[in-house]
CSV table of C-alpha atoms in Angstrom, one decimal:
chain,number,residue,atom,x,y,z
A,1254,LEU,CA,84.8,72.5,79.8
A,1255,PHE,CA,83.5,73.0,83.3
A,1256,ILE,CA,81.8,76.2,84.5
A,1257,TYR,CA,80.9,76.6,88.2
A,1258,PHE,CA,78.4,79.2,89.5
A,1259,SER,CA,77.6,79.6,93.1
A,1260,PHE,CA,74.7,81.6,94.5
A,1261,ASN,CA,75.7,80.9,98.0
A,1262,PRO,CA,76.4,84.4,99.6
A,1263,LYS,CA,78.2,82.7,102.5
A,1264,GLU,CA,80.9,81.3,100.2
A,1265,GLU,CA,83.9,83.6,100.5
A,1266,ASN,CA,86.2,84.2,97.6
A,1267,ILE,CA,89.8,85.0,98.7
A,1268,TYR,CA,90.5,86.3,95.2
A,1269,ASN,CA,88.1,89.2,95.6
A,1270,ILE,CA,90.7,91.3,97.4
A,1271,SER,CA,90.1,94.7,95.8
A,1272,SER,CA,86.5,94.9,96.7
A,1273,GLN,CA,87.1,93.8,100.3
A,1274,MET,CA,89.8,96.4,100.7
A,1275,LEU,CA,87.6,99.1,99.1
A,1276,GLU,CA,84.7,98.3,101.4
A,1277,THR,CA,87.0,98.8,104.4
A,1278,ILE,CA,88.6,102.0,103.1
A,1279,GLN,CA,85.2,103.6,102.4
A,1280,THR,CA,84.4,103.5,106.1
A,1281,LEU,CA,87.9,103.8,107.5
A,1282,GLU,CA,88.1,104.7,111.2
A,1283,LYS,CA,91.5,103.4,112.3
A,1284,ILE,CA,94.9,102.6,110.8
A,1285,GLU,CA,97.6,100.6,112.6
A,1286,ILE,CA,101.1,100.1,111.2
A,1287,SER,CA,103.4,97.6,113.0
A,1288,SER,CA,106.9,96.7,111.9
A,1289,GLY,CA,107.5,93.6,114.0
A,1290,GLU,CA,110.0,95.5,116.2
A,1291,ASP,CA,109.1,96.3,119.8
A,1292,GLU,CA,108.0,99.9,120.3
A,1293,LYS,CA,107.6,100.4,116.6
A,1294,ASP,CA,103.8,100.4,116.4
A,1295,LEU,CA,101.7,103.3,115.2
A,1296,ALA,CA,98.0,103.9,115.5
A,1297,LEU,CA,95.9,106.6,113.8
A,1298,GLU,CA,92.2,107.1,114.6
A,1299,LYS,CA,89.5,109.2,113.0
A,1300,ILE,CA,87.9,111.3,115.8
A,1301,LYS,CA,85.2,113.7,114.8
A,1302,ASP,CA,86.3,114.0,111.1
A,1303,ASN,CA,89.9,114.6,112.2
A,1304,TRP,CA,92.7,112.0,112.1
A,1305,MET,CA,94.7,111.7,115.3
A,1306,LEU,CA,97.8,109.8,116.2
A,1307,ILE,CA,96.8,107.8,119.3
A,1308,SER,CA,99.9,105.7,119.7
A,1309,PRO,CA,102.8,106.1,120.5
A,1310,ILE,CA,101.9,109.7,121.1
A,1311,LYS,CA,98.7,111.7,121.0
A,1312,TRP,CA,99.0,114.3,118.2
A,1313,GLU,CA,97.1,115.6,115.2
A,1314,ALA,CA,97.9,113.4,112.1
A,1315,GLU,CA,98.7,114.7,108.6
A,1316,GLY,CA,95.5,114.3,106.6
A,1317,LEU,CA,97.3,114.4,103.3
A,1318,LEU,CA,99.4,111.4,104.1
A,1319,ILE,CA,96.3,109.4,105.1
A,1320,SER,CA,94.6,110.5,101.9
A,1321,ASN,CA,97.7,109.4,99.9
A,1322,LEU,CA,97.8,106.0,101.7
A,1323,THR,CA,94.2,105.3,101.0
A,1324,THR,CA,94.4,106.5,97.4
A,1325,LYS,CA,97.5,104.2,96.7
A,1326,LEU,CA,95.6,101.3,98.3
A,1327,VAL,CA,92.5,101.8,96.3
A,1328,HIS,CA,94.4,102.0,93.0
A,1329,SER,CA,97.0,99.3,93.9
A,1330,ASN,CA,95.3,96.6,91.7
A,1331,PRO,CA,96.8,93.6,93.5
A,1332,LEU,CA,97.7,90.7,91.3
A,1333,PHE,CA,97.5,87.0,92.4
A,1334,VAL,CA,100.9,85.2,92.5
A,1335,ILE,CA,100.4,81.9,94.2
A,1336,ASP,CA,98.2,80.0,96.6
A,1337,CYS,CA,100.1,79.2,99.8
A,1338,LYS,CA,99.1,75.6,99.5
A,1339,ASP,CA,101.1,75.3,96.3
A,1340,LEU,CA,104.3,76.7,97.9
A,1341,GLU,CA,105.4,73.3,99.3
A,1342,GLU,CA,105.0,71.6,95.9
A,1343,ARG,CA,107.4,74.2,94.4
A,1344,GLY,CA,109.9,73.7,97.3
A,1345,GLU,CA,109.3,77.3,98.6
A,1346,ILE,CA,108.4,78.7,102.0
A,1347,LEU,CA,106.8,82.0,103.0
A,1348,GLU,CA,110.1,83.4,104.1
A,1349,ASP,CA,111.3,83.2,100.4
A,1350,TYR,CA,108.8,86.0,99.8
A,1351,GLY,CA,109.8,88.0,102.8
A,1352,PHE,CA,107.0,87.1,105.3
A,1353,ASP,CA,108.2,86.5,108.8
A,1354,GLN,CA,107.7,87.9,112.4
A,1355,ASN,CA,109.4,91.2,111.3
A,1356,SER,CA,107.1,91.9,108.4
A,1357,THR,CA,105.4,95.2,108.3
A,1358,ILE,CA,101.6,95.0,108.7
A,1359,ILE,CA,99.1,97.7,107.9
A,1360,ARG,CA,95.7,97.2,109.6
A,1361,LEU,CA,92.7,99.1,108.3
A,1362,GLN,CA,89.6,99.2,110.5
A,1363,GLY,CA,86.1,100.4,109.5
A,1364,ASN,CA,82.5,99.4,109.7
A,1365,ASN,CA,83.2,96.5,112.1
A,1366,ARG,CA,85.7,95.0,109.7
A,1367,GLU,CA,89.5,94.7,109.9
A,1368,PHE,CA,91.6,94.3,106.7
A,1369,SER,CA,95.3,93.6,107.1
A,1370,ILE,CA,98.1,93.8,104.5
A,1371,THR,CA,101.4,92.1,105.4
A,1372,LEU,CA,104.3,93.4,103.3
A,1373,GLY,CA,107.0,91.0,102.0
A,1374,LYS,CA,110.1,91.4,99.8
A,1375,GLU,CA,110.4,93.3,96.5
A,1376,THR,CA,109.7,91.3,93.3
A,1377,ARG,CA,112.6,90.6,90.9
A,1378,ASP,CA,111.6,93.5,88.6
A,1379,GLU,CA,111.8,95.8,91.6
A,1380,SER,CA,108.5,97.5,90.7
A,1381,ASN,CA,106.2,95.5,93.1
A,1382,ILE,CA,106.3,93.9,96.5
A,1383,PHE,CA,104.8,90.6,97.7
A,1384,VAL,CA,101.8,91.0,100.1
A,1385,VAL,CA,99.4,88.8,102.0
A,1386,PHE,CA,95.9,90.0,102.8
A,1387,SER,CA,93.6,89.0,105.6
A,1388,GLU,CA,90.2,90.1,106.7
A,1389,ASN,CA,89.0,89.9,110.3
A,1390,GLY,CA,91.8,87.4,110.9
A,1391,LYS,CA,90.6,85.1,108.2
A,1392,ASN,CA,92.5,84.1,105.0
A,1393,THR,CA,95.8,84.8,106.7
A,1394,LYS,CA,98.7,83.5,104.6
A,1395,GLU,CA,96.3,81.7,102.1
A,1396,ALA,CA,97.6,83.4,99.0
A,1397,ILE,CA,100.5,85.6,98.0
A,1398,TRP,CA,99.8,88.7,95.9
A,1399,LYS,CA,101.9,91.5,94.4
A,1400,MET,CA,101.2,95.1,94.3
A,1401,SER,CA,103.0,98.4,93.6
A,1402,LYS,CA,105.8,99.1,96.0
A,1403,ASP,CA,104.7,102.7,96.4
A,1404,ILE,CA,102.9,101.6,99.5
A,1405,VAL,CA,106.3,100.9,101.2
A,1406,ASN,CA,107.1,104.6,101.5
A,1407,LEU,CA,103.8,105.1,103.4
A,1408,SER,CA,104.2,102.1,105.7
A,1409,THR,CA,106.6,103.6,108.1
A,1410,PRO,CA,105.5,103.4,111.7
A,1411,SER,CA,107.3,106.7,112.6
A,1412,SER,CA,105.2,109.1,114.6
A,1413,VAL,CA,107.3,112.0,113.2
A,1414,PHE,CA,106.4,111.0,109.6
A,1415,TRP,CA,102.6,110.8,110.3
A,1416,SER,CA,102.2,113.8,112.7
A,1417,LYS,CA,101.1,117.2,111.5
A,1418,SER,CA,103.8,119.8,111.7
A,1419,THR,CA,102.6,122.7,113.7
A,1420,TYR,CA,104.5,125.9,114.1
A,1421,LEU,CA,103.8,128.8,116.3
A,1422,ASN,CA,101.8,131.3,114.4
A,1423,THR,CA,102.9,134.6,115.8
A,1424,PRO,CA,102.5,137.9,114.1
A,1425,LEU,CA,105.8,139.5,112.9
A,1426,TYR,CA,105.4,142.5,115.3
A,1427,GLY,CA,103.5,140.8,118.1
């Protein structure tokens, strides 16, 4: 039996993903979604308590969708699958889990921190997807996790999907 305690605050634990994601979401200022395809990047930014699409167009963003995204992320409860160092021993590669240059990436920025989620393939039971997390560019592709695939529906980089629908508000007899 071996128990290891560390009181070194500089020692990072890549397995503490939920708290790292929560810290970023609490101070969320910017969201970027990229699909790997050219011209398919989307950026949303919080400007004076309002969310705005800033790329590819400038338009007011739908706040309920942003709230839905952050809620799904906070309650996603990611589960560790495998350390990437162990993939080679099993005869597997990252592409087996759906990670390549065309993978969708969700970047969350807040409080001088960037937290990225790279989306992979669906799991065999079709209820989860494989994901890779990174923070400020560190820990990229160090471990593969799985989380609810509900996030896939909200990871579209379509500006039409994220923009607030505005209609002319004219009186009936005006």
